[in-house]
Coordinates of C-alpha atoms in Angstrom, one line a residue:
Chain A
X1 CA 120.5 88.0 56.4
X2 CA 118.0 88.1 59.2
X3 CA 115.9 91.6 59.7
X4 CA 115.9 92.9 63.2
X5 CA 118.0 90.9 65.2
X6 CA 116.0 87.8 64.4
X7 CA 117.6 84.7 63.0
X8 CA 116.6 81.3 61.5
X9 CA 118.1 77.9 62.9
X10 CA 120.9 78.8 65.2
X11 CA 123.1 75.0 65.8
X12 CA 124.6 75.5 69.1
X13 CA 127.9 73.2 69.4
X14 CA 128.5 71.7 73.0
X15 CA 125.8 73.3 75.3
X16 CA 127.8 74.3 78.6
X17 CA 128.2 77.1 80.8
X18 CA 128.6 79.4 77.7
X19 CA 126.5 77.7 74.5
X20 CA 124.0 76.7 77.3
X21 CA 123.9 80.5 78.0
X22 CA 123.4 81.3 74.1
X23 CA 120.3 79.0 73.9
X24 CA 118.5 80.6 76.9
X25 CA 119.1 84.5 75.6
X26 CA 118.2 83.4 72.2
X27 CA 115.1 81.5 73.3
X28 CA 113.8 84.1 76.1
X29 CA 114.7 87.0 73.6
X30 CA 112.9 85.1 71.2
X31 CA 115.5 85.7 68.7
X32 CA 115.6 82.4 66.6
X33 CA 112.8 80.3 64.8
X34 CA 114.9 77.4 66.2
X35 CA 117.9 76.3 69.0
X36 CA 119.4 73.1 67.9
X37 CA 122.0 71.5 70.8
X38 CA 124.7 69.2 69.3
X39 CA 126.8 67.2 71.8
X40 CA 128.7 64.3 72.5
X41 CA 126.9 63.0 75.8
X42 CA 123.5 62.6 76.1
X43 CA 123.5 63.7 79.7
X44 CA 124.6 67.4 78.6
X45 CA 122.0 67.6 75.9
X46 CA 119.1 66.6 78.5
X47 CA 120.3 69.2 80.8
X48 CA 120.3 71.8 77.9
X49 CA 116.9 70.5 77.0
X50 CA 116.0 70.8 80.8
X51 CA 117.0 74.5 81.4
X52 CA 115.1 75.5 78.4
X53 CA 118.4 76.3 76.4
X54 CA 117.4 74.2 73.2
X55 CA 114.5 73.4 71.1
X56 CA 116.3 70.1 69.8
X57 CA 118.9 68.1 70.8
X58 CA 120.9 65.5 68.7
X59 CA 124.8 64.2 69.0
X60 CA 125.3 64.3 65.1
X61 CA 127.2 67.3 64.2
X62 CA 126.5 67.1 60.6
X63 CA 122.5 66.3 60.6
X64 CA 122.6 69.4 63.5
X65 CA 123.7 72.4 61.4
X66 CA 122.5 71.0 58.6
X67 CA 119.4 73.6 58.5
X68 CA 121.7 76.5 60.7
X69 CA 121.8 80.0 59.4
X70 CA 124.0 80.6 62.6
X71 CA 126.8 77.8 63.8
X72 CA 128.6 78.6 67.5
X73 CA 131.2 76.4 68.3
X74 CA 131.2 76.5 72.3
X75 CA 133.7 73.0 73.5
X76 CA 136.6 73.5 74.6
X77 CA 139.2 75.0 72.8
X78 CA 141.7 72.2 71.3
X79 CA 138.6 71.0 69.7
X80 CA 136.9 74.0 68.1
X81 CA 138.9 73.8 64.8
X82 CA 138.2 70.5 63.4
X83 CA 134.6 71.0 65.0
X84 CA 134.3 74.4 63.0
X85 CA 135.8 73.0 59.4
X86 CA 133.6 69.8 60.3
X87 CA 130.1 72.0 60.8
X88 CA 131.0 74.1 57.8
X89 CA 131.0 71.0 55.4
X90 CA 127.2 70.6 56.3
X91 CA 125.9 73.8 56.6
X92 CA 123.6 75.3 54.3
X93 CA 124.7 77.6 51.6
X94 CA 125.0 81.4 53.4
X95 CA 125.7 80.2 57.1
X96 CA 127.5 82.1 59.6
X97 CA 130.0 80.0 61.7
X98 CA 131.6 81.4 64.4
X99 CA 132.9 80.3 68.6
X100 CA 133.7 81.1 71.5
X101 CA 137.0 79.9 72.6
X102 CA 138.9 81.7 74.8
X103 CA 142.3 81.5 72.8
X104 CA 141.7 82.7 69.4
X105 CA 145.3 82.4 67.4
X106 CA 145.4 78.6 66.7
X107 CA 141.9 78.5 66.4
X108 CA 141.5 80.9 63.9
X109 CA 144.8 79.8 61.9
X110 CA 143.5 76.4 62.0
X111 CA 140.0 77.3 60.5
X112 CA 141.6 79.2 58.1
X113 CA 144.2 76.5 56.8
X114 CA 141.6 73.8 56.5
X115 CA 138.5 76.0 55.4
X116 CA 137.4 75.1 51.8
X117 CA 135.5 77.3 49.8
X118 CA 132.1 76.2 48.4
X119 CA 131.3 79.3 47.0
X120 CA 128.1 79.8 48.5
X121 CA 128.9 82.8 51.0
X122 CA 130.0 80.3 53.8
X123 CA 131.6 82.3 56.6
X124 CA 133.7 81.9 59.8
X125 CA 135.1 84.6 61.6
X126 CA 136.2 83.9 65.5
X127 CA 134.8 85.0 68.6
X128 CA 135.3 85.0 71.9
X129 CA 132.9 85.7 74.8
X130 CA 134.6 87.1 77.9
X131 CA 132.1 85.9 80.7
X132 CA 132.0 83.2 82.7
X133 CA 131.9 81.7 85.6
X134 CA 134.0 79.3 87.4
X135 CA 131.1 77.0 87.2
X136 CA 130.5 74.5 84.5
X137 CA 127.6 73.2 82.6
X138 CA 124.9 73.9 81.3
X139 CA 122.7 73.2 84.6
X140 CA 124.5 76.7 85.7
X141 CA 123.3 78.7 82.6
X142 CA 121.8 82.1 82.6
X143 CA 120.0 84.3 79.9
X144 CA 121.7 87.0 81.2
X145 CA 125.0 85.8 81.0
X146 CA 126.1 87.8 77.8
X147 CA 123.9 90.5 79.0
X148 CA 126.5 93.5 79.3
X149 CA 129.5 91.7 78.5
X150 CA 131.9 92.2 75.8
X151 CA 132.5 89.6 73.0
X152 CA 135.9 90.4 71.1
X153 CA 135.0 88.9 67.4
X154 CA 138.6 88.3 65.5
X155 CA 138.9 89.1 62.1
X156 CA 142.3 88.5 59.9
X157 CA 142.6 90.4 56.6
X158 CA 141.2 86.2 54.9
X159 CA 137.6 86.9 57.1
X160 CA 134.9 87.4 54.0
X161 CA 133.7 90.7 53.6
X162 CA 130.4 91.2 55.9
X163 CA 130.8 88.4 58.5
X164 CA 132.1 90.7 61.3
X165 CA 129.1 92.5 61.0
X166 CA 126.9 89.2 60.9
X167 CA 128.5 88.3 63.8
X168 CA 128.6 91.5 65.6
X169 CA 124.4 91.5 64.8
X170 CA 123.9 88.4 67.0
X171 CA 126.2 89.1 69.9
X172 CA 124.6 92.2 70.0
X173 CA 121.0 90.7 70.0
X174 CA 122.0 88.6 73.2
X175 CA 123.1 92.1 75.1
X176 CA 126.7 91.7 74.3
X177 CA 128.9 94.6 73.4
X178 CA 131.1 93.7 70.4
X179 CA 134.7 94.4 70.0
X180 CA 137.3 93.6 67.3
X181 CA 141.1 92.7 67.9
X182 CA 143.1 90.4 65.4
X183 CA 143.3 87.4 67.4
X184 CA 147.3 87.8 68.2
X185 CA 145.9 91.2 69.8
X186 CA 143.1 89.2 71.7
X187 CA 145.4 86.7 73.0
X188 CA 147.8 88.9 73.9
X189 CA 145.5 90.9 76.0
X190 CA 143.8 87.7 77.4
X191 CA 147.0 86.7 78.5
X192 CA 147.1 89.1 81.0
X193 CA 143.3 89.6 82.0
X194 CA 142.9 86.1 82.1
X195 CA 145.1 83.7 81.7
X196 CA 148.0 85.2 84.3
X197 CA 145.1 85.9 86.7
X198 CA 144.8 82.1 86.6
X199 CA 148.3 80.8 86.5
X200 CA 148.9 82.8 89.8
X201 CA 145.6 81.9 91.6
X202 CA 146.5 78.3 90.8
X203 CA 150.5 78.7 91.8
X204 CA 149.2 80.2 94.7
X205 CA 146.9 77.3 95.9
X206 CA 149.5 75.0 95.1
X207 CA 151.5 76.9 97.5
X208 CA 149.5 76.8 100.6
X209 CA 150.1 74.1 103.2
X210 CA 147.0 72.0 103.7
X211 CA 147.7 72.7 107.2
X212 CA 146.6 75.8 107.0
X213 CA 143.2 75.7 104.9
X214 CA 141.6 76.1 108.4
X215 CA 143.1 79.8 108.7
X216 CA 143.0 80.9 104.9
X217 CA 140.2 83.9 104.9
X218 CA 138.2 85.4 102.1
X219 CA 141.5 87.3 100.9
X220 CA 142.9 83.8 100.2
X221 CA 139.8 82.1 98.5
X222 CA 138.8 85.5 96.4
X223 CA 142.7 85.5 95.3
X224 CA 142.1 81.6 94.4
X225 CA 138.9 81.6 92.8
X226 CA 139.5 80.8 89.8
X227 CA 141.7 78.0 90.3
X228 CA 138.8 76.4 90.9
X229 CA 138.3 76.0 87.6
X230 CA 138.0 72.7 85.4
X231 CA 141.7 71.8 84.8
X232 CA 140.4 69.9 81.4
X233 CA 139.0 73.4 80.1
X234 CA 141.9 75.4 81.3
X235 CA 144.6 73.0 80.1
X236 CA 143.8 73.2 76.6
X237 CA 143.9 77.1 77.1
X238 CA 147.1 77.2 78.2
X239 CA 148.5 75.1 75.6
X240 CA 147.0 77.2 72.9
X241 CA 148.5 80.4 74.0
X242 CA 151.9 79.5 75.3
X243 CA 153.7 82.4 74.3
X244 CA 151.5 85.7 75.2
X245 CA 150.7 83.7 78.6
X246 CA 154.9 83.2 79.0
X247 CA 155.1 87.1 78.3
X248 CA 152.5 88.3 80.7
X249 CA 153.8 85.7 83.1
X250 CA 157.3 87.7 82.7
X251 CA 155.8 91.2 83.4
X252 CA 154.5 89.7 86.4
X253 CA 157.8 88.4 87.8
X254 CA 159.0 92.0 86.9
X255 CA 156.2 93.3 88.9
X256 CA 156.5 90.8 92.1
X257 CA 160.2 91.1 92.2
X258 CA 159.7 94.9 92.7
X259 CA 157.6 94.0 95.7
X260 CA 160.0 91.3 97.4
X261 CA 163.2 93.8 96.7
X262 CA 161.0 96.7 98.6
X263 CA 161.0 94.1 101.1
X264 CA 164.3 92.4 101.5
X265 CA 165.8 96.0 101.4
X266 CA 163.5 97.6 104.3
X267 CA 162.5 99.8 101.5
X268 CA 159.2 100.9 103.3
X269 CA 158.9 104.4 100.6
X270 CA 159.0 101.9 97.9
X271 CA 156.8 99.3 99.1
X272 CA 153.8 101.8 99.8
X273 CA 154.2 103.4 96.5
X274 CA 153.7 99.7 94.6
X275 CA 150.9 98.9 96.9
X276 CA 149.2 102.4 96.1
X277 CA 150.4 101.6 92.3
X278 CA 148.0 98.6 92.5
X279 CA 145.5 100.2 94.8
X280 CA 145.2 102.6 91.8
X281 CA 144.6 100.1 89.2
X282 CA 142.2 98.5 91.1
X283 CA 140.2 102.1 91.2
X284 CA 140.7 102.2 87.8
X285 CA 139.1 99.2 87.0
X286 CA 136.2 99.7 89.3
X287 CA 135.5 103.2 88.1
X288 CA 134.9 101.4 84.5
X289 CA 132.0 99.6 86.3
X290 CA 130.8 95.6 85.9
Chain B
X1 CA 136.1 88.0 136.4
X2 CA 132.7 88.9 134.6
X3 CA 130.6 85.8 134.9
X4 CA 128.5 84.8 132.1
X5 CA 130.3 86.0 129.1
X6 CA 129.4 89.9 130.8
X7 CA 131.5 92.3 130.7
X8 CA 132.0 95.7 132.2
X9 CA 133.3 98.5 131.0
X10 CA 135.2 97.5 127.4
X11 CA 137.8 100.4 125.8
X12 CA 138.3 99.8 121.8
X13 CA 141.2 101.7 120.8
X14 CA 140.6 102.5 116.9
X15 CA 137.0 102.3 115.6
X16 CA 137.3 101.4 112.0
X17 CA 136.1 97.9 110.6
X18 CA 137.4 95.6 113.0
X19 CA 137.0 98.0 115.9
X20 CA 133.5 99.2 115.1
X21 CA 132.6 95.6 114.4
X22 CA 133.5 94.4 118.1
X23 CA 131.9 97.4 119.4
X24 CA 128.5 96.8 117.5
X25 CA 128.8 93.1 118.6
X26 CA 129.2 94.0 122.5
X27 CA 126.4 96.4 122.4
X28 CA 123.8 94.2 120.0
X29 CA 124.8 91.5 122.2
X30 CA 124.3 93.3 125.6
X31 CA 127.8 91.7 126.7
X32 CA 129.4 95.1 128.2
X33 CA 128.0 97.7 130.7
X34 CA 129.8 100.1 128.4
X35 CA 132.2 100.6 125.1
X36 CA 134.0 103.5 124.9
X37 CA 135.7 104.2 121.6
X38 CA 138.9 106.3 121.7
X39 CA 140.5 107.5 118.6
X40 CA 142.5 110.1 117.2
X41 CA 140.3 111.6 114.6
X42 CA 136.6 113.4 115.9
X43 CA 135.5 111.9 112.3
X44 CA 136.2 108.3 113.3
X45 CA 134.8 108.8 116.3
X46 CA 131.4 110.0 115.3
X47 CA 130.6 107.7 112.7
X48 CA 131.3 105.2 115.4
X49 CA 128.5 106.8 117.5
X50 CA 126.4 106.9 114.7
X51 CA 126.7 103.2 113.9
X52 CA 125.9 102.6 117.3
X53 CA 129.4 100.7 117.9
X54 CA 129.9 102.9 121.1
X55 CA 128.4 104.2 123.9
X56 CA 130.9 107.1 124.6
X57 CA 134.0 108.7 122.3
X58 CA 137.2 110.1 123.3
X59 CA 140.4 110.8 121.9
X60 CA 142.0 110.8 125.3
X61 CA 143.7 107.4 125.7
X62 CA 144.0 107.5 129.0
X63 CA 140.9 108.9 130.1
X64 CA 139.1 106.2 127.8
X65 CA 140.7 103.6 129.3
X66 CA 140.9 104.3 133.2
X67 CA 137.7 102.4 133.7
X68 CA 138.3 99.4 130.9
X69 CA 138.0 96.1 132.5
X70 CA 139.2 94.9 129.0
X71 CA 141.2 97.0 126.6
X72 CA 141.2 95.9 122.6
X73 CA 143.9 97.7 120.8
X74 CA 142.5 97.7 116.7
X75 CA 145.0 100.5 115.5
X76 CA 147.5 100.0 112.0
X77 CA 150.1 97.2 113.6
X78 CA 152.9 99.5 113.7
X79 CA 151.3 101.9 116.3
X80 CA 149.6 98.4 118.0
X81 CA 152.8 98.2 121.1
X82 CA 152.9 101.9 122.2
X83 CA 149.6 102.1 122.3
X84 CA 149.3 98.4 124.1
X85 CA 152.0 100.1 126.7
X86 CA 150.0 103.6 127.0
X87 CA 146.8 101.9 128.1
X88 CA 148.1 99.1 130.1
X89 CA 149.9 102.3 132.1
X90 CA 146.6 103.8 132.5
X91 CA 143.9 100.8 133.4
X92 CA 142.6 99.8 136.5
X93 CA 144.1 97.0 138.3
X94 CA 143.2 93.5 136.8
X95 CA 142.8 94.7 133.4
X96 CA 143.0 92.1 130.4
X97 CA 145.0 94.8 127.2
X98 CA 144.5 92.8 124.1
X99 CA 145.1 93.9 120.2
X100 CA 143.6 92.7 116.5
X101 CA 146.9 93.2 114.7
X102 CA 147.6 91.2 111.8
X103 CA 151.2 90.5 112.4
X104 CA 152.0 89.0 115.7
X105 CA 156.0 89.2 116.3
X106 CA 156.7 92.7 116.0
X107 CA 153.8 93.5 118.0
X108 CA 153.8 91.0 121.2
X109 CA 158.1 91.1 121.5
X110 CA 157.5 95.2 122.1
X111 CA 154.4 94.8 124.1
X112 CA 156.9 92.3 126.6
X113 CA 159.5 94.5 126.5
X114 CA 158.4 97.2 127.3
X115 CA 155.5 95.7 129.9
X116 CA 155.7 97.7 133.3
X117 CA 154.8 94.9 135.4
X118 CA 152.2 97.0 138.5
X119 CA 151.7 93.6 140.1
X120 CA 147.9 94.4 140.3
X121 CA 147.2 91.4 137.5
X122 CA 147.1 93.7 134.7
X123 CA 147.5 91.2 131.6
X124 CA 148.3 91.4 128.1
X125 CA 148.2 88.4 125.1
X126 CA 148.2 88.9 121.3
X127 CA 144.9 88.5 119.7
X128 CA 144.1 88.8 115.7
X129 CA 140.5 88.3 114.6
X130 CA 140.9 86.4 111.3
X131 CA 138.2 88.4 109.9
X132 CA 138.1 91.8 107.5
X133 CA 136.8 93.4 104.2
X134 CA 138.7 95.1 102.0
X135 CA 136.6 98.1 102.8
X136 CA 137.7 99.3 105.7
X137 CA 136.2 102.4 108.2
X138 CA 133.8 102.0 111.0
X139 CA 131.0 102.9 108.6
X140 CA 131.2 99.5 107.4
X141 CA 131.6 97.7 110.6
X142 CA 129.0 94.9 111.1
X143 CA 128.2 93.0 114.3
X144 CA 128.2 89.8 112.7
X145 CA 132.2 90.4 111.1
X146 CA 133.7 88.4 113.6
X147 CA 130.2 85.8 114.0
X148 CA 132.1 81.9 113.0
X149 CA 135.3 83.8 112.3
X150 CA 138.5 82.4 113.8
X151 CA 140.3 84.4 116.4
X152 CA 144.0 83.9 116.7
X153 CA 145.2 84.1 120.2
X154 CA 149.3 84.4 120.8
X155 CA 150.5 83.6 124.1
X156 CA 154.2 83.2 124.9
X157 CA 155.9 81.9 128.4
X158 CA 155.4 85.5 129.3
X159 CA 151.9 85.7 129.0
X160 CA 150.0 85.3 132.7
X161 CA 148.1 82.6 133.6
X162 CA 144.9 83.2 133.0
X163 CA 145.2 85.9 130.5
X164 CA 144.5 83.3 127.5
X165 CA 141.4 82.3 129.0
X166 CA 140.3 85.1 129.7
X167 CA 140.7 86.5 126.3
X168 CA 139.2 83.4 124.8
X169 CA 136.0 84.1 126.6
X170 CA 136.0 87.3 125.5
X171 CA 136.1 86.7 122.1
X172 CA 133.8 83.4 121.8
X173 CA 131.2 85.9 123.7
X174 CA 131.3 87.6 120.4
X175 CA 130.6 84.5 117.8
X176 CA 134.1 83.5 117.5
X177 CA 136.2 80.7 117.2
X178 CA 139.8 81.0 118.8
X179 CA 142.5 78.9 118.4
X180 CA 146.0 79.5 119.9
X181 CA 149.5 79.7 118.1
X182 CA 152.9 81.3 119.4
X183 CA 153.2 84.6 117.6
X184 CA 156.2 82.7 115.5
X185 CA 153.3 80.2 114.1
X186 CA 151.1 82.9 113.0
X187 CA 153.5 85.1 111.6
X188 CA 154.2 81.9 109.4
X189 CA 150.7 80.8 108.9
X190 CA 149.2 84.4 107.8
X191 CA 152.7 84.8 105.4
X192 CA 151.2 81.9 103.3
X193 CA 147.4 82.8 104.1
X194 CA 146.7 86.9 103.5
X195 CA 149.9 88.7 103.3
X196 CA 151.0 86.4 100.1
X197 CA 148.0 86.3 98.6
X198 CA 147.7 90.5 99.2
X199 CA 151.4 90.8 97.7
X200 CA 150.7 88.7 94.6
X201 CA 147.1 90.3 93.8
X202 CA 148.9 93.8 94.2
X203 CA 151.6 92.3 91.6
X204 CA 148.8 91.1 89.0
X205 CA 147.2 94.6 89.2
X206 CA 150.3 96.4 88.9
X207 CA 151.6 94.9 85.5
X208 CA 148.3 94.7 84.1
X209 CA 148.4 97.1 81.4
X210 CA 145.4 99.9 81.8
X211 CA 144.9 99.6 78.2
X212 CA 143.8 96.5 78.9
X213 CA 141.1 96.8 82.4
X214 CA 138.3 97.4 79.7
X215 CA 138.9 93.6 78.9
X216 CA 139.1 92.2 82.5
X217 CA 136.8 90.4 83.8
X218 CA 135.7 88.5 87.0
X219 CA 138.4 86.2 86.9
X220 CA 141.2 89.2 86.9
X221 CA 138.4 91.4 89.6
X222 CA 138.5 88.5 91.9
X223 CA 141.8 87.6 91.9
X224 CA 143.4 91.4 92.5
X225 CA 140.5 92.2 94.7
X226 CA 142.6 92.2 98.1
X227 CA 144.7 94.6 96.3
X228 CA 141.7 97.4 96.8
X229 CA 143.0 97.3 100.4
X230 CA 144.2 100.1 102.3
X231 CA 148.1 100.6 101.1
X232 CA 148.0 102.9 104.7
X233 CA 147.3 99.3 106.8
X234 CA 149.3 96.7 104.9
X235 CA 152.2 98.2 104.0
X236 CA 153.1 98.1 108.4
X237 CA 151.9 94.8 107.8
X238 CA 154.4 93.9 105.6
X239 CA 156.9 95.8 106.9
X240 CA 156.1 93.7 110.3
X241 CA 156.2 90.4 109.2
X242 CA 159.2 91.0 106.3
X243 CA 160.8 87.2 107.0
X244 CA 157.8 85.1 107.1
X245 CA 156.2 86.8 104.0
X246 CA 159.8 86.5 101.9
X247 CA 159.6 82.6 102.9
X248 CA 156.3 82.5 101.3
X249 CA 157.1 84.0 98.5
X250 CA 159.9 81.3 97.9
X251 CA 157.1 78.7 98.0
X252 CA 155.1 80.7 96.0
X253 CA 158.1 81.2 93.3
X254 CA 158.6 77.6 93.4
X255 CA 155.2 76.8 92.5
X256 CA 154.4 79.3 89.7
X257 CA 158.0 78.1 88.1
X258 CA 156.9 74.2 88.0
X259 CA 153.9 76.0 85.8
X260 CA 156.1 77.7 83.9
X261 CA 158.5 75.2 83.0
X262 CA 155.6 73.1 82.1
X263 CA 154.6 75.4 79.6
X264 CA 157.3 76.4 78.2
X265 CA 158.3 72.9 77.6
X266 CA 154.9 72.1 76.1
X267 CA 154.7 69.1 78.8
X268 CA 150.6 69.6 78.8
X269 CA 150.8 66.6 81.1
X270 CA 152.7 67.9 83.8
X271 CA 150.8 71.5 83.0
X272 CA 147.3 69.3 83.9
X273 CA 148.5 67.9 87.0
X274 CA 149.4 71.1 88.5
X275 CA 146.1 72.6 87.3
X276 CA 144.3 69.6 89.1
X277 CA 146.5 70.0 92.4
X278 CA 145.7 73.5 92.5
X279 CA 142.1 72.8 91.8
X280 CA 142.1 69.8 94.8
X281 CA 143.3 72.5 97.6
X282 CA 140.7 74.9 96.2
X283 CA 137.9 71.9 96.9
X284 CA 139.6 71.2 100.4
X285 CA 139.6 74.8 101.3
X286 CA 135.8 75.2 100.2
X287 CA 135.1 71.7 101.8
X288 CA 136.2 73.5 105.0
X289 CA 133.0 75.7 105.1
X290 CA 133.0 79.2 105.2

C-alpha cells in the first residue's frame, strides 16, 4: 500500500480523453514513480507520450502491467472486461485493477465471472469517472480533468475487503470526490444523467431538417451537444445498459407527454406549471455548483 | 428615409435582453439621434439607463413613441399585437412599427387585423432576431447580441412596399443577417429549431430525479440548459405557435422511437447508424459556423 497518496507503477489501459487525463494528474501531481500507456495503435500512444500523459508506452498488455501496483482500464466499454481479466493474469502479486467505463453492471459481472484467484491479494473493484468531454483523445487531455469531479467506485458484496478504499485513495489523489453505488444503482442513475440526456440530444438532431441548420441557435446546438459524441464509444454504452436506459427513456415519455397534452388541450395553467417544474430543477442543479 | 444606415429618433418598447441589446447597438454604433426606452416597470427602465441602452425612459407608450421614426416592439409575444396597434396609433406619419417576437402567426395576423390604415405610410412587418441567452433582463443586454446573428423578417401580401427594405436596413445597420420567410415558414422552422428543443430540455429536467442532480454532469447541464429560461416568456411562446410545435414533436417522437426500438431489440447495428446520423447533422450544423 502506498503512503501519502503516492503510488508505484500505475499501467494506464487505452490513453484517451479519460486515461490520457489520468497520466497528466498523476504525472504533474507527481503521484507515481512511473505512467505506463498500453494501446492498440501506435498513433494514440505517441500522442499520450506527446502531451506528457505517460512515462512509457508499449501495445503489449501483458509486458505493460507487468510491474503495475495500479491497473485502469480506460477503452471503451464492451472491451473493458476481457481487458481487465486479461491485465489481472500479469500483474504483480498485490495490484489494484480497476476502470472507468461508463456502464458498470456487465462490466463488473463480467470481471467477476471470469476473475480467478491467485491468492496474492489481486483486486478489481469498478469505477466510473463522470467527466468528460464530448471531445476524444488523448491530444484533448487535461490534468485537471478529474479535478472536482466525482468518481462513483462500484463495489458488490464479492469486491475483496480494502480495495474500495485503495481505490478511493487514488481517485482522491487526482482531485476526484469518491462515491459508492452497487453498480445496478450506478447505472440506474447514469441512465438518467447521462445516457437519456444523450438519447434525446441525438433523437433530436436526427429530427431537424437539414434545411434548417442555417436557423438552429445556440438553444438548439447546447440541447444537441452531446450528440456530437463518437457513435463507436456511445454504441457500446447503450448496449451495455439497455434496460435502466429503456426505463429512464419511459419517465421521459411520461414527462414530454404532460407537456404536448398541456398543449393540444390549450391548457396554458398546466403548461407554465411544467415549464416552472423544470425551471426549478434546473435552479436546483445550479445551486449544487460545477 | 435615413440615408446611410442613420436613423432618427428609434422607440424600443420592452428593455430586457433583446431590447436593451438593440438599444446598446444603436447608441455604441451612433446609428440613431435618439432611443427612447418605454416600459412598464421604473426598474426595467433604469437599469436600461444604467447600461447605457437608452437615451431617455418612459412608461408612457404613446408619449415615447410620438417622435419614433422606427418603433421595435421586444415585449413577451402575447402582448407583441396590442402594443404593435397602440404605437402604430400614436407615431408620426411614415413610421416603420416592427417587433422581436419569437412566434410569427399569432402576432402578424393580429397586427393586420387590427391595422388602422392613416394613409400617411405608416408600416408594419414581423421581425424576430434569431438571437438570445437564457438569461434574460436588460442588465445583461450586450451590443454585440444581435452582431452575425440572423434576423428573421415576415412579410405577407399585406405588408407595404418598402416596409421589408426598410426594416432590413435597419437591422443589418446593427451586425445582422436577415433573411425573409412568410410568418407560416417561420412558425414551422423555429417549431423544429428552439421551441422543440426548449420543450424536450424542460421534459429531461422534469423527470430527472433530484436525488440524482448530484450525479449530473455536463452532458445532462448542457442538454436542459434552455430549460433555465424564463417559464414567464415561453410559455406565450408556446401557447402562440401550439400547431407547428405539436408537428415537431411528431418528428421528434418518430425519431427517439426508431432509437428505442433499436434498443430494445438489441439491433446495435441499427442503434449505430442512428447514433452516426445524429452525429452527421451535429458536424453539418457546426460546419455552418457560429
Amino acid at each position: 500500500m502506498p503512503g501519502m497518496g503516492q503510488f508505484d507503477t500505475v499501467a494506464i489501459v487505452g490513453v484517451g480523453l479519460i486515461g490520457g487525463s489520468i497520466g497528466l494528474a498523476l504525472r504533474e501531481r507527481k503521484l507515481a514513480r512511473s505512467v505506463v500507456g498500453i494501446g492498440r495503435r501506435e498513433s494514440s500512444l505517441a500522442a499520450a507520450t506527446k502531451v506528457g500523459a505517460i512515462d512509457r508506452a508499449t501495445t503489449d498488455l501483458a509486458e505493460g502491467v507487468a510491474l503495475a501496483e495500479i491497473v485502469v482500464v480506460c477503452t471503451p466499454v464492451d472491451t473493458v472486461a476481457e481487458i481487465v481479466l486479461k491485465a489481472a493474469a500479469a500483474t504483480p502479486s498485490g495490484a489494484l485493477v480497476t476502470d472507468a467505463g461508463s456502464t458498470k453492471q456487465a462490466i463488473v459481472a463480467a470481471v467477476e465471472a471470469g476473475w480467478v484467484d491467485r491468492g496474492d491479494g489481486s483486486q478489481f473493484v469498478g469505477s466510473h469517472p463522470v467527466a468528460g468531454d464530448h471531445r476524444t483523445g488523448p491530444s484533448h487531455a487535461r490534468a485537471d480533468l478529474l479535478n472536482g469531479r466525482t468518481v462513483i467506485v462500484t463495489p458488490t458484496p464479492a469486491t475483496p475487503a480494502g480495495a474500495v478504499e485503495r481505490v478511493t485513495s487514488f481517485w482522491q489523489a487526482l482531485g476526484a470526490n469518491v462515491t459508492t453505488l452497487s453498480p445496478a444503482e450506478h447505472d440506474a442513475a447514469l441512465a438518467a444523467t447521462s445516457h437519456l440526456p444523450h438519447l434525446v440530444a441525438a433523437a433530436l438532431a436526427a429530427a431537424t431538417p437539414e434545411r434548417l441548420l442555417p436557423l438552429a441557435a445556440s438553444g438548439w446546438r447546447d440541447t444537441t451537444r452531446v450528440a456530437g459524441g463518437d457513435p463507436a464509444l456511445w454504441r457500446p454504452i447503450f448496449a451495455t445498459n439497455r434496460g435502466p436506459v429503456l426505463a429512464a427513456l419511459e419517465n421521459f415519455q411520461r414527462s414530454i407527454g404532460k407537456l404536448r397534452d398541456a398543449l393540444e388541450q390549450g391548457d396554458d395553467r398546466q403548461l407554465l406549471a411544467l415549464l416552472e417544474q423544470a425551471e426549478r430543477i434546473k435552479s436546483d442543479h445550479d445551486a449544487l455548483g460545477d
